[in-house]
Backbone as numpy.savetxt, mean C-alpha at the origin, in Angstrom:
# Nx Ny Nz CAx CAy CAz Cx Cy Cz
7.45 -1.10 -7.28 6.02 -0.93 -7.07 5.33 -0.76 -8.42
4.09 -1.14 -8.51 3.37 -1.10 -9.78 2.64 0.23 -9.93
2.77 0.84 -11.09 2.11 2.11 -11.39 1.44 2.01 -12.75
0.18 2.44 -12.83 -0.52 2.44 -14.11 0.17 3.34 -15.11
0.66 4.50 -14.64 1.33 5.44 -15.55 2.61 4.82 -16.12
3.39 4.15 -15.25 4.61 3.49 -15.73 4.28 2.37 -16.70
3.20 1.64 -16.42 2.77 0.60 -17.35 2.47 1.21 -18.72
1.74 2.33 -18.71 1.40 2.99 -19.97 2.63 3.42 -20.75
3.64 3.92 -20.04 4.88 4.33 -20.70 5.59 3.14 -21.31
5.60 2.01 -20.57 6.24 0.80 -21.12 5.51 0.31 -22.35
4.18 0.30 -22.28 3.39 -0.16 -23.42 3.66 0.71 -24.64
3.69 2.01 -24.45 3.96 2.93 -25.56 5.34 2.67 -26.16
6.34 2.46 -25.28 7.69 2.23 -25.74 7.80 0.93 -26.54
7.20 -0.15 -26.04 7.23 -1.42 -26.75 6.49 -1.33 -28.08
5.36 -0.60 -28.07 4.57 -0.44 -29.31 5.39 0.28 -30.38
6.07 1.36 -29.97 6.84 2.13 -30.93 8.06 1.35 -31.43
8.63 0.53 -30.54 9.77 -0.30 -30.95 9.37 -1.26 -32.07
8.13 -1.73 -32.01 7.61 -2.64 -33.04 6.99 -1.89 -34.23
7.05 -0.55 -34.18 6.53 0.30 -35.27 5.03 0.13 -35.49
4.28 -0.09 -34.39 2.83 -0.15 -34.46 2.24 1.21 -34.08
1.15 1.59 -34.72 0.38 2.73 -34.26 -0.65 2.24 -33.25
-1.23 3.18 -32.51 -2.30 2.80 -31.58 -3.46 2.17 -32.33
-3.75 2.69 -33.50 -4.85 2.16 -34.31 -4.58 0.71 -34.72
-3.33 0.41 -35.09 -2.98 -0.95 -35.50 -3.08 -1.92 -34.32
-2.60 -1.49 -33.16 -2.71 -2.32 -31.95 -4.18 -2.61 -31.65
-4.99 -1.57 -31.69 -6.41 -1.71 -31.38 -7.08 -2.69 -32.34
-6.76 -2.58 -33.63 -7.37 -3.45 -34.63 -6.95 -4.91 -34.43
-5.67 -5.12 -34.13 -5.14 -6.47 -34.03 -5.68 -7.22 -32.80
-5.98 -6.49 -31.70 -6.45 -7.21 -30.52 -7.95 -7.02 -30.29
-8.61 -6.25 -31.17 -10.06 -6.15 -31.12 -10.63 -5.22 -30.07
-9.94 -4.08 -29.84 -10.48 -3.06 -28.94 -10.48 -1.73 -29.67
-11.00 -0.71 -29.03 -11.03 0.61 -29.66 -9.68 1.30 -29.53
-9.42 2.21 -30.45 -8.19 3.00 -30.37 -8.16 3.83 -29.09
-9.34 4.27 -28.64 -9.45 5.03 -27.40 -8.99 4.19 -26.21
-9.30 2.88 -26.22 -8.88 2.00 -25.13 -7.36 1.93 -25.04
-6.71 1.79 -26.19 -5.24 1.73 -26.20 -4.67 3.05 -25.70
-5.27 4.15 -26.11 -4.81 5.46 -25.66 -4.92 5.59 -24.14
-6.01 5.10 -23.58 -6.20 5.16 -22.12 -5.17 4.30 -21.39
-4.85 3.13 -21.97 -3.83 2.29 -21.36 -2.49 3.02 -21.33
-2.14 3.64 -22.46 -0.83 4.29 -22.55 -0.76 5.57 -21.73
-1.90 6.18 -21.47 -1.92 7.39 -20.64 -2.05 7.08 -19.16
-2.11 5.79 -18.82 -2.19 5.41 -17.42 -3.55 5.62 -16.80
-4.59 5.75 -17.63 -5.93 5.99 -17.09 -6.59 4.70 -16.62
-6.22 3.58 -17.22 -6.77 2.28 -16.83 -5.85 1.20 -17.35
-6.15 -0.04 -16.97 -5.33 -1.18 -17.38 -6.13 -2.13 -18.27
-5.47 -2.83 -19.20 -6.17 -3.87 -19.96 -6.53 -5.04 -19.06
-7.57 -5.78 -19.42 -7.92 -6.95 -18.64 -6.91 -8.07 -18.90
-7.07 -9.18 -18.19 -6.09 -10.26 -18.28 -5.96 -10.80 -19.70
-7.08 -10.97 -20.39 -7.04 -11.49 -21.76 -6.25 -10.56 -22.67
-6.55 -9.25 -22.58 -5.87 -8.30 -23.46 -4.39 -8.14 -23.11
-4.04 -8.34 -21.83 -2.63 -8.34 -21.45 -1.89 -9.46 -22.17
-2.52 -10.64 -22.18 -1.89 -11.79 -22.83 -1.73 -11.55 -24.33
-2.77 -11.00 -24.96 -2.71 -10.74 -26.40 -1.67 -9.66 -26.71
-1.59 -8.64 -25.87 -0.58 -7.59 -26.05 0.83 -8.20 -26.02
1.04 -9.10 -25.05 2.35 -9.75 -24.95 2.68 -10.54 -26.19
1.70 -11.27 -26.70 1.92 -12.06 -27.91 2.20 -11.16 -29.11
1.46 -10.08 -29.22 1.60 -9.16 -30.35 2.95 -8.44 -30.33
3.40 -8.07 -29.12 4.65 -7.31 -28.98 5.86 -8.23 -28.77
5.60 -9.56 -28.68 6.67 -10.55 -28.49 7.44 -10.32 -27.19
6.68 -10.07 -26.13 7.27 -9.94 -24.80 6.38 -10.68 -23.81
6.92 -11.00 -22.65 6.14 -11.69 -21.65 5.24 -10.69 -20.91
4.18 -11.20 -20.31 3.31 -10.34 -19.49 4.10 -9.77 -18.32
5.00 -10.58 -17.74 5.83 -10.09 -16.64 6.69 -8.90 -17.07
7.22 -8.97 -18.28 8.02 -7.85 -18.78 7.14 -6.62 -18.99
5.96 -6.82 -19.54 5.05 -5.71 -19.77 4.63 -5.06 -18.45
4.42 -5.89 -17.44 4.02 -5.38 -16.12 5.22 -4.98 -15.28
6.42 -5.38 -15.71 7.66 -5.11 -14.97 7.66 -5.75 -13.61
6.94 -6.87 -13.46 6.89 -7.53 -12.15 8.19 -8.26 -11.82
9.00 -8.56 -12.86 10.25 -9.24 -12.56 11.23 -8.29 -11.88
10.98 -6.97 -11.98 11.84 -5.99 -11.31 11.12 -5.28 -10.18
10.02 -5.86 -9.74 9.20 -5.23 -8.70 9.96 -5.18 -7.38
10.24 -3.98 -6.87 10.95 -3.85 -5.61 10.07 -3.23 -4.53
8.76 -3.46 -4.68 7.83 -2.89 -3.70 8.15 -3.37 -2.29
8.45 -4.64 -2.16 8.68 -5.21 -0.83 9.52 -6.46 -0.99
10.50 -6.63 -0.09 11.37 -7.80 -0.18 11.43 -8.48 1.18
11.03 -9.75 1.23 11.10 -10.51 2.47 12.52 -11.00 2.66
13.14 -10.68 3.79 14.53 -11.09 4.03 14.65 -12.17 5.10
13.57 -12.36 5.87 13.61 -13.39 6.91 12.18 -13.69 7.36
11.94 -14.94 7.73 10.66 -15.33 8.30 10.91 -16.01 9.64
10.24 -15.53 10.67 10.38 -16.08 12.02 9.03 -16.63 12.45
9.01 -17.90 12.86 7.76 -18.53 13.27 7.67 -18.60 14.78
6.50 -18.24 15.30 6.19 -18.40 16.72 4.89 -19.18 16.78
4.97 -20.42 17.26 3.80 -21.28 17.17 3.47 -21.47 15.70
2.23 -21.22 15.35 1.84 -21.31 13.95 1.86 -19.98 13.22
2.21 -18.90 13.93 2.20 -17.56 13.33 3.53 -17.27 12.64
3.46 -16.63 11.47 4.65 -16.26 10.72 4.86 -14.75 10.77
6.03 -14.34 11.22 6.42 -12.94 11.24 7.46 -12.75 10.15
7.15 -11.91 9.17 8.10 -11.65 8.09 8.86 -10.37 8.38
10.14 -10.40 8.12 10.98 -9.20 8.20 11.17 -8.73 6.76
10.65 -7.57 6.44 10.64 -7.11 5.05 11.32 -5.76 4.91
11.87 -5.54 3.75 12.42 -4.23 3.39 11.45 -3.56 2.43
11.12 -2.32 2.74 10.25 -1.54 1.85 10.95 -0.25 1.49
10.86 0.14 0.21 11.43 1.43 -0.19 10.55 2.58 0.29
10.98 3.80 0.03 10.16 4.96 0.40 8.76 4.80 -0.20
7.77 5.12 0.59 6.38 4.91 0.21 5.60 6.20 0.33
4.80 6.52 -0.69 3.95 7.71 -0.66 2.53 7.28 -0.29
2.01 7.83 0.79 0.65 7.55 1.23 -0.20 8.79 1.01
-1.40 8.60 0.49 -2.29 9.72 0.21 -3.68 9.43 0.75
-4.34 10.46 1.23 -5.69 10.32 1.78 -6.01 11.44 2.73
-6.52 11.09 3.89 -6.85 12.07 4.92 -5.99 11.79 6.15
-5.17 12.76 6.54 -4.30 12.60 7.71 -4.66 13.66 8.74
-4.92 13.23 9.96 -5.33 14.11 11.06 -4.17 14.23 12.05
-3.78 15.47 12.39 -2.63 15.71 13.27 -3.09 16.23 14.63
-2.53 15.64 15.69 -2.90 16.03 17.06 -2.56 17.49 17.34
-1.51 18.00 16.73 -1.09 19.38 16.97 -2.14 20.40 16.56
-3.08 19.99 15.75 -4.12 20.89 15.27 -5.31 20.98 16.24
-5.23 20.26 17.37 -6.32 20.24 18.33 -5.82 20.64 19.72
-6.72 21.15 20.53 -6.33 21.66 21.84 -5.81 20.56 22.76
-6.41 19.39 22.69 -5.97 18.29 23.53 -6.16 16.97 22.80
-5.70 15.89 23.45 -5.74 14.58 22.80 -7.17 14.09 22.63
-8.07 14.51 23.51 -9.47 14.10 23.36 -10.07 14.68 22.08
-9.72 15.93 21.78 -10.22 16.55 20.55 -9.68 15.85 19.33
-8.42 15.43 19.39 -7.79 14.67 18.31 -8.50 13.34 18.09
-8.72 12.62 19.17 -9.40 11.32 19.07 -10.82 11.46 18.54
-11.51 12.52 18.98 -12.88 12.77 18.50 -12.88 13.07 17.00
-11.87 13.79 16.54 -11.77 14.12 15.11 -11.60 12.86 14.27
-10.84 11.90 14.79 -10.65 10.63 14.07 -11.98 9.88 13.99
-12.67 9.81 15.12 -13.93 9.07 15.18 -15.02 9.73 14.34
-14.90 11.04 14.14 -15.94 11.79 13.43 -15.92 11.60 11.92
-14.82 11.05 11.40 -14.73 10.84 9.95 -15.63 9.67 9.57
-16.63 9.92 8.75 -17.59 8.88 8.38 -17.03 7.99 7.27
-17.64 6.83 7.12 -17.24 5.92 6.06 -17.40 6.54 4.69
-18.45 7.30 4.51 -18.69 7.96 3.22 -17.61 8.99 2.94
-17.23 9.76 3.97 -16.17 10.76 3.79 -14.85 10.10 3.43
-14.55 8.98 4.08 -13.31 8.25 3.77 -13.29 7.83 2.31
-14.41 7.26 1.82 -14.45 6.77 0.45 -14.33 7.88 -0.57
-14.93 9.03 -0.29 -14.82 10.17 -1.21 -13.34 10.55 -1.37
-12.63 10.61 -0.24 -11.21 10.96 -0.27 -10.41 9.87 -0.97
-10.58 8.62 -0.55 -9.79 7.52 -1.10 -10.04 7.32 -2.59
-11.28 7.53 -3.03 -11.59 7.35 -4.44 -11.06 8.48 -5.32
-10.61 9.57 -4.67 -10.06 10.70 -5.42 -8.56 10.58 -5.65
-7.93 9.61 -5.03 -6.48 9.48 -5.11 -6.05 9.05 -6.52
-5.02 9.69 -7.00 -4.49 9.37 -8.33 -3.37 8.32 -8.23
-3.30 7.47 -9.23 -2.22 6.50 -9.40 -2.04 5.60 -8.17
-3.13 4.97 -7.75 -3.04 3.99 -6.68 -2.07 2.87 -7.06
-1.29 2.42 -6.09 -0.45 1.25 -6.31 -1.35 0.02 -6.26
-1.14 -0.90 -7.18 -1.94 -2.11 -7.23 -1.25 -3.25 -6.51
-1.96 -4.12 -5.80 -3.41 -4.06 -5.58 -3.76 -2.92 -4.63
-4.90 -2.30 -4.88 -5.34 -1.16 -4.07 -5.81 -1.66 -2.71
-5.22 -1.14 -1.64 -5.61 -1.54 -0.28 -5.85 -0.30 0.58
-6.83 -0.40 1.46 -7.05 0.65 2.45 -6.04 0.48 3.57
-5.51 1.60 4.06 -4.48 1.57 5.10 -4.84 2.56 6.20
-4.71 2.13 7.45 -4.79 3.04 8.58 -3.37 3.30 9.06
-3.00 4.56 9.11 -1.65 4.98 9.48 -1.67 5.60 10.88
-0.90 5.05 11.79 -0.76 5.62 13.13 0.68 6.09 13.31
0.84 7.36 13.68 2.17 7.95 13.81 2.42 8.36 15.26
3.51 7.87 15.83 3.97 8.30 17.16 2.94 8.11 18.26
2.16 7.04 18.22 1.11 6.87 19.22 1.65 6.49 20.59
2.95 6.19 20.69 3.51 5.90 22.01 4.51 6.99 22.42
4.53 8.09 21.69 5.39 9.22 22.04 4.53 10.39 22.51
5.10 11.57 22.53 4.39 12.76 22.98 3.07 12.93 22.22
2.01 13.25 22.95 0.67 13.30 22.35 0.58 14.27 21.19
1.25 15.40 21.28 1.16 16.41 20.22 1.87 15.99 18.93
2.68 14.95 19.00 3.39 14.50 17.80 2.61 13.44 17.03
1.43 13.07 17.55 0.67 11.99 16.94 -0.07 12.44 15.66
-0.34 11.43 14.84 -1.17 11.65 13.64 -1.85 10.34 13.31
-2.97 10.44 12.63 -3.69 9.24 12.19 -4.23 9.50 10.80
-4.11 8.48 9.93 -4.54 8.69 8.56 -5.35 7.54 7.99
-6.28 7.90 7.10 -7.00 6.94 6.28 -6.42 7.09 4.88
-5.57 6.17 4.45 -4.74 6.41 3.27 -4.66 5.18 2.37
-4.10 5.41 1.18 -3.73 4.35 0.26 -2.35 4.68 -0.29
-1.65 3.65 -0.77 -0.35 3.89 -1.35 -0.51 4.36 -2.79
0.30 5.34 -3.16 0.20 5.93 -4.48 1.59 6.10 -5.09
1.63 6.29 -6.39 2.91 6.44 -7.09 3.33 7.91 -7.23
2.48 8.85 -6.82 2.80 10.26 -7.03 2.30 11.14 -5.90
3.03 12.23 -5.65 2.59 13.22 -4.67 1.67 14.26 -5.31
1.53 14.18 -6.62 0.65 15.11 -7.33 -0.78 14.63 -7.21
-1.50 15.15 -6.24 -2.85 14.69 -5.92 -3.84 15.86 -5.98
-5.14 15.56 -6.10 -6.14 16.63 -6.14 -6.15 17.43 -4.83
-6.70 18.62 -4.91 -6.81 19.47 -3.73 -7.63 18.75 -2.66
-7.17 18.84 -1.42 -7.87 18.21 -0.32 -7.33 16.84 0.04
-6.40 16.32 -0.76 -5.78 15.03 -0.46 -4.47 15.30 0.28
-4.32 14.70 1.46 -3.11 14.85 2.25 -2.07 13.81 1.82
-0.79 14.18 1.95 0.32 13.30 1.59 1.17 13.02 2.83
1.52 11.76 3.01 2.46 11.38 4.07 3.50 10.46 3.43
4.78 10.84 3.52 5.85 10.05 2.92 6.51 9.17 3.98
6.43 7.87 3.77 7.09 6.91 4.66 8.51 6.67 4.15
9.52 6.87 4.99 10.90 6.61 4.54 11.14 5.12 4.35
12.15 4.79 3.59 12.53 3.38 3.42 12.85 2.80 4.79
12.45 1.56 5.00 12.63 0.98 6.34 12.57 -0.53 6.30
13.07 -1.12 7.39 12.86 -2.52 7.69 11.57 -2.62 8.49
10.73 -3.61 8.19 9.44 -3.76 8.86 9.27 -5.17 9.40
8.54 -5.27 10.50 8.00 -6.55 10.95 6.56 -6.59 10.44
6.19 -7.73 9.83 4.88 -7.86 9.20 4.24 -9.17 9.66
2.98 -9.10 10.07 2.28 -10.32 10.49 0.81 -10.21 10.12
0.21 -11.34 9.79 -1.18 -11.38 9.32 -2.13 -11.75 10.45
-3.37 -11.27 10.34 -4.37 -11.53 11.38 -5.06 -12.89 11.22
-4.27 -13.94 11.15 -4.88 -15.27 11.09 -5.07 -15.81 12.50
-5.62 -17.01 12.61 -5.94 -17.60 13.91 -4.67 -17.81 14.74
-3.58 -18.20 14.07 -2.33 -18.46 14.79 -1.80 -17.20 15.45
-1.89 -16.07 14.75 -1.45 -14.80 15.35 -2.38 -14.38 16.47
-3.68 -14.57 16.28 -4.65 -14.20 17.32 -4.41 -14.98 18.60
-4.01 -16.22 18.47 -3.79 -17.05 19.66 -2.60 -16.56 20.48
-1.69 -15.82 19.86 -0.56 -15.26 20.61 -1.03 -14.21 21.62
-2.20 -13.63 21.37 -2.77 -12.66 22.32 -4.03 -13.23 22.98
-4.05 -14.56 23.03 -5.11 -15.29 23.73 -6.50 -15.04 23.15
-6.59 -15.00 21.81 -7.86 -14.82 21.13 -8.00 -15.84 20.01
-9.23 -16.05 19.57 -9.48 -16.91 18.42 -9.38 -16.13 17.12
-9.69 -14.84 17.19 -9.54 -13.94 16.05 -9.23 -12.56 16.59
-8.61 -11.74 15.76 -8.22 -10.41 16.24 -8.24 -9.40 15.11
-8.20 -8.14 15.47 -8.08 -7.06 14.50 -6.60 -6.70 14.34
-6.28 -6.00 13.27 -4.89 -5.70 12.97 -4.22 -4.94 14.11
-4.86 -3.89 14.62 -4.24 -3.04 15.63 -3.88 -3.79 16.90
-4.57 -4.89 17.17 -4.30 -5.65 18.39 -2.94 -6.35 18.37
-2.34 -6.49 17.21 -1.06 -7.18 17.10 0.13 -6.27 17.38
-0.07 -4.96 17.33 1.06 -4.05 17.52 1.69 -4.16 18.91
0.87 -4.27 19.94 1.40 -4.36 21.30 2.24 -5.62 21.46
1.77 -6.74 20.87 2.54 -7.98 20.96 3.89 -7.81 20.25
3.87 -7.23 19.06 5.11 -7.02 18.31 6.08 -6.18 19.13
5.58 -5.09 19.68 6.42 -4.12 20.39 6.94 -4.68 21.73
6.07 -5.35 22.47 6.41 -5.75 23.84 7.05 -7.14 23.96
6.80 -8.02 22.99 7.29 -9.38 23.10 8.19 -9.79 21.94
7.69 -9.62 20.71 8.46 -10.09 19.55 9.77 -9.33 19.40
9.72 -8.01 19.44 10.91 -7.21 19.19 12.03 -7.47 20.21
11.77 -7.44 21.52 12.84 -7.72 22.48 13.42 -9.13 22.33
12.55 -10.10 22.00 13.00 -11.49 21.90 13.90 -11.73 20.70
13.80 -10.87 19.67 14.54 -11.11 18.42 15.48 -9.98 18.05
15.77 -9.11 19.00 16.81 -8.10 18.80 16.41 -6.91 17.94
15.13 -6.55 17.95 14.68 -5.39 17.19 14.38 -4.23 18.13
14.44 -3.01 17.60 14.01 -1.82 18.32 13.26 -0.91 17.37
12.56 0.06 17.93 11.78 0.97 17.11 12.66 1.72 16.11
12.17 1.88 14.91 12.87 2.70 13.92 12.83 4.15 14.35
13.87 4.90 14.00 13.91 6.32 14.38 13.51 7.21 13.21
12.67 6.68 12.31 12.30 7.43 11.11 10.89 8.01 11.18
10.33 8.12 12.37 9.00 8.69 12.50 8.05 7.80 13.26
8.45 6.54 13.46 7.67 5.59 14.27 6.22 5.48 13.85
5.96 4.73 12.82 4.60 4.54 12.32 4.14 3.11 12.49
2.85 2.92 12.56 2.25 1.60 12.49 1.27 1.63 11.33
1.27 0.57 10.54 0.38 0.49 9.39 -0.55 -0.71 9.53
-1.85 -0.46 9.41 -2.83 -1.52 9.29 -3.20 -1.60 7.81
-2.74 -2.64 7.15 -2.96 -2.79 5.71 -4.03 -3.86 5.52
-5.23 -3.44 5.15 -6.38 -4.35 5.10 -6.45 -5.08 3.76
-6.87 -6.35 3.83 -7.07 -7.12 2.61 -8.54 -7.50 2.41
-9.42 -6.87 3.17 -10.86 -7.11 3.03 -11.59 -5.77 3.03
-12.71 -5.71 2.31 -13.48 -4.47 2.25 -14.02 -4.09 3.61
-14.28 -5.09 4.45 -14.85 -4.83 5.77 -13.77 -4.47 6.80
-12.50 -4.47 6.39 -11.37 -4.21 7.29 -11.33 -5.21 8.44
-11.79 -6.41 8.19 -11.81 -7.44 9.24 -10.51 -8.22 9.31
-9.74 -8.23 8.25 -8.46 -8.93 8.22 -7.42 -8.08 7.50
-6.16 -8.41 7.74 -5.10 -7.67 7.09 -3.76 -7.88 7.76
-2.80 -7.01 7.45 -1.44 -7.13 7.94 -1.08 -5.98 8.87
-0.35 -6.31 9.92 0.24 -5.29 10.79 1.68 -5.09 10.33
2.04 -3.85 10.03 3.41 -3.50 9.66 3.97 -2.54 10.72
5.16 -2.84 11.23 5.81 -1.94 12.17 7.26 -1.71 11.75
7.68 -0.45 11.54 9.05 -0.16 11.13 10.00 -0.36 12.32
11.13 -1.03 12.06 12.05 -1.38 13.12 13.50 -1.22 12.68
14.40 -1.34 13.65 15.84 -1.38 13.39 16.42 -2.57 14.15
17.60 -3.03 13.71 18.30 -4.11 14.40 19.56 -3.60 15.04
């Protein structure tokens, strides 16, 4: 997974290996010494042009600098097609999610829990999400549903993002997803047609995965907490990926 802090550590290490000071790096690529310091401290990332120049200056590839050649964030192990829809079977390592997580056990009944979820405003969500440290790139909004088909008191729902650290500001909730095998599918027209629609939202695909796809292909629910993830790729949350942890 990609981390700004890890990038900064790599940049510092490569710089020192070449015996450059931050000031020399800044002068050679035409930025301020403060900018280089921020990159190395994981506060921000260089733009695409400066990444390329850094690679040339340090005599390494951009992939090496970004460590994308060793990226183990997610590994696709199989693709299963149904009609025009593609279902990917992926392996994901342990994942740290940070944001606002609401637990049913904290409310008298399930109606109170559901009302608490609905009561979170868009502005409140953004304040929380924008406070998260060390977001994994690309930054995506995620809706986390936990145990929604099990006992009501065991349920939880979260507005979260993936992060590289559990060290977060006060008021940020942490939920750790164990390493798991996942079924992953995108909300394109082909997937929507599997549920007799022209277009669909992410959450609408979970029932199809659970009731039709899994039995047909030998999968069962994972016993690691049973979560569903809506991973959005649009600001409006109109499209994205459905992730469901499973076992074979």
